[in-house]
GROMACS .gro file of C-alpha atoms in nm:
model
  136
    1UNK     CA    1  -4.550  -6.571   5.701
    2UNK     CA    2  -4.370  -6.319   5.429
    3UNK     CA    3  -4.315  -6.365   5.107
    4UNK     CA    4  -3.937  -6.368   5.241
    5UNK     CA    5  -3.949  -6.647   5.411
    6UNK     CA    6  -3.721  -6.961   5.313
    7UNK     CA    7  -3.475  -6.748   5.158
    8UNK     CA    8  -3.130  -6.926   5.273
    9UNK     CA    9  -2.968  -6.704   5.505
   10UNK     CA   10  -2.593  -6.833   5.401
   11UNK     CA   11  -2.629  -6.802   5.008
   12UNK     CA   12  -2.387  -6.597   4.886
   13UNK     CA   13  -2.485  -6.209   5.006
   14UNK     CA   14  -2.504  -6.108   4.619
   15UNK     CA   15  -2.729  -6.400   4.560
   16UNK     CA   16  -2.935  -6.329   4.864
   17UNK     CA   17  -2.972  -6.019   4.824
   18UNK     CA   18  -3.104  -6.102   4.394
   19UNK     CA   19  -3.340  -6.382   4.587
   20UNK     CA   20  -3.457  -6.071   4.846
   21UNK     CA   21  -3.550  -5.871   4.555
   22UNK     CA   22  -3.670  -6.129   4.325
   23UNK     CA   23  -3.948  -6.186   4.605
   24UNK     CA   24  -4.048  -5.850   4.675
   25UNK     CA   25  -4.100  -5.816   4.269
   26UNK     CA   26  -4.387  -6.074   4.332
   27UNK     CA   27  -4.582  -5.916   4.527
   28UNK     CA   28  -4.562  -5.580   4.378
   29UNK     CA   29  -4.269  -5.411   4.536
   30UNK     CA   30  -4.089  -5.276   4.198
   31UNK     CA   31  -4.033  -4.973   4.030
   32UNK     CA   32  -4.238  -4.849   3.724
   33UNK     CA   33  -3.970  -4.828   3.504
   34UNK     CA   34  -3.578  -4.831   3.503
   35UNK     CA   35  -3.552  -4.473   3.555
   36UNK     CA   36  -3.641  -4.528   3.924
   37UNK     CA   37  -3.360  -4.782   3.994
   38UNK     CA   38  -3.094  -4.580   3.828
   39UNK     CA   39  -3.248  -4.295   4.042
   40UNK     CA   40  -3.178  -4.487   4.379
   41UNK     CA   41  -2.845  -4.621   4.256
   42UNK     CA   42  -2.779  -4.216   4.236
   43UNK     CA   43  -2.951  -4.149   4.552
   44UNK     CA   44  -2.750  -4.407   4.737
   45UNK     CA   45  -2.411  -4.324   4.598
   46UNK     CA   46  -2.485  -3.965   4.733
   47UNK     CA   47  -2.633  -4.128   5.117
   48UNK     CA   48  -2.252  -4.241   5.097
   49UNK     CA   49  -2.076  -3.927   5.076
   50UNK     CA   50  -2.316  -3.732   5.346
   51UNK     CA   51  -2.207  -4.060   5.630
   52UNK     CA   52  -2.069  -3.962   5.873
   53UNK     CA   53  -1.937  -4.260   6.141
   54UNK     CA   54  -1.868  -4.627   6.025
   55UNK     CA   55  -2.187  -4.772   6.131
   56UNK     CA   56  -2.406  -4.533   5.889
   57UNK     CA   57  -2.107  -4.569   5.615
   58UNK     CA   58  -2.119  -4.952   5.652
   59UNK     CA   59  -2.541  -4.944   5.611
   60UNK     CA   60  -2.508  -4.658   5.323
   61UNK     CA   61  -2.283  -4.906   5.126
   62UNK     CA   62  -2.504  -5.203   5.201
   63UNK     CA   63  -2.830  -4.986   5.037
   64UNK     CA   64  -2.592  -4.886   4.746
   65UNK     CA   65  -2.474  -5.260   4.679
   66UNK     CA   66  -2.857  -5.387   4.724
   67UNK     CA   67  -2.952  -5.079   4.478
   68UNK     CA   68  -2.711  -5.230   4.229
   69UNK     CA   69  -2.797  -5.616   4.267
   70UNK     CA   70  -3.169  -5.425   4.208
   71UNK     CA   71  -3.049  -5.265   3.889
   72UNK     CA   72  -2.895  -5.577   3.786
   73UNK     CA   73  -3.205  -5.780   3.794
   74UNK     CA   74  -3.407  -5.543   3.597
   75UNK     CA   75  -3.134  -5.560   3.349
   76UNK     CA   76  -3.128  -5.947   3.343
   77UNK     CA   77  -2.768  -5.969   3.460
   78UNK     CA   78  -2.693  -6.195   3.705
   79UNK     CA   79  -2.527  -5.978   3.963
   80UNK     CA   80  -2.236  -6.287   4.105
   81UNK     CA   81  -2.134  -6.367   3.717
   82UNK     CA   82  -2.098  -6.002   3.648
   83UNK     CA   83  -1.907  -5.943   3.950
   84UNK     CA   84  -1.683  -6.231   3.877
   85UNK     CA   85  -1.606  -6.123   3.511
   86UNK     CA   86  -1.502  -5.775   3.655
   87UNK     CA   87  -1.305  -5.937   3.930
   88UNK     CA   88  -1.080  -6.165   3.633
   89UNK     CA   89  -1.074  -5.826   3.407
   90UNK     CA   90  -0.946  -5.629   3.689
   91UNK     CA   91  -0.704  -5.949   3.798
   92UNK     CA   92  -0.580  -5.911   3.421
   93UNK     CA   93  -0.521  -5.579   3.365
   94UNK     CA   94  -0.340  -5.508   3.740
   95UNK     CA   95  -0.064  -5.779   3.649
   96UNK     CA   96  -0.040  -5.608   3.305
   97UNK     CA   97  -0.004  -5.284   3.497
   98UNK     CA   98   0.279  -5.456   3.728
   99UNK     CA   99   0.455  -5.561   3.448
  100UNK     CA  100   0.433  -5.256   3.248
  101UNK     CA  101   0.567  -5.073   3.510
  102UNK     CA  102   0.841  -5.302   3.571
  103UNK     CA  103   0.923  -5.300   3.190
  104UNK     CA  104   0.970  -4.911   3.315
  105UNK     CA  105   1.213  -5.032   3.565
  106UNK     CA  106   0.968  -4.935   3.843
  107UNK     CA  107   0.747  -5.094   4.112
  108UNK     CA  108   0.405  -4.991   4.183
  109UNK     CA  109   0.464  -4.842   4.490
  110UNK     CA  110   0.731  -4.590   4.351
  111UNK     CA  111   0.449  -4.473   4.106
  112UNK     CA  112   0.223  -4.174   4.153
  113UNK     CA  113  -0.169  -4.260   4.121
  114UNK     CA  114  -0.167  -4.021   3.823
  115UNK     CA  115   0.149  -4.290   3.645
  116UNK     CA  116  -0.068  -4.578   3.690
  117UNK     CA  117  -0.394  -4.436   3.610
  118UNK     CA  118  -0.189  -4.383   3.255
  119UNK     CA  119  -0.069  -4.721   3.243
  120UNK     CA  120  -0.418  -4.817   3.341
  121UNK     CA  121  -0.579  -4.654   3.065
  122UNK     CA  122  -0.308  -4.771   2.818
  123UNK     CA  123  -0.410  -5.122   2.932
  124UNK     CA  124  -0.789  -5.061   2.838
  125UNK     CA  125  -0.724  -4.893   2.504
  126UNK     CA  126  -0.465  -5.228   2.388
  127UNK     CA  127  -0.702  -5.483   2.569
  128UNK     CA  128  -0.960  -5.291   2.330
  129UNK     CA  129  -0.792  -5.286   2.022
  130UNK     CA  130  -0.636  -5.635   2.074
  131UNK     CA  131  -1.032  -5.796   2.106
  132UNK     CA  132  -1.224  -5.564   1.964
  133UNK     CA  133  -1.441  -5.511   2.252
  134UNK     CA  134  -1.506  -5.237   2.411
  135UNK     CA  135  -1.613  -5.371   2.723
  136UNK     CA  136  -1.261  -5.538   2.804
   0.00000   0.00000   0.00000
């Protein structure tokens, strides 16, 4: 038997992976301190840029996204919520940067990167200003 076993194999990959990690935690598998998760977040990020076919690029992502999920837990955030809220702020702020740049009498794809990466940023800073909170 292992210490993984019974952990539903169609929960949500997010929430397996949490459940994955949450088990290895009991029997000792964990980092001494926080330093050591950032440190394979890093490590993992890096793995990404050295792939070189899709196969290794699809398994490098896959440790980076379980690195994270890792990270996650040891800061008590639930990895799905978090992802969600990011999903709705990012939802947000693109139609705000459609309609900004239609207010411009433009379309998206007319725009350089560099245009909407100021509209982008213009978004954050009246988002921030608007609630008060810098993590909008």
């Amino acid at each position: 038997t292992s210490v993984l076993d019974g952990i539903p194999p169609a929960l949500p990959a997010l929430a397996q992976a949490l459940a994955v990690s949450d088990r290895a935690v009991r029997v000792g598998f964990e980092w001494p301190n926080i330093e050591g998760v950032l440190e394979k977040v890093v490590e993992e990020a890096h793995e990404i840029a050295e792939a070189t076919d899709p196969d290794h690029l699809e398994s490098e992502i896959g440790d980076l996204l379980f690195s994270v999920v890792n990270l996650a837990r040891w800061l008590n955030i639930e990895p799905e919520s978090a992802l969600r809220a990011t999903n709705a702020r990012f939802s947000r702020r693109f139609r705000q940067l459609e309609a900004l740049a239609a207010d411009q009498g433009k379309t998206l794809p007319e725009m350089s990167i560099h245009e909407m990466d100021a509209l982008w940023n213009e978004i954050k800073t009246m988002n921030r200003r608007k609630k008060g909170n810098d993590n909008e």
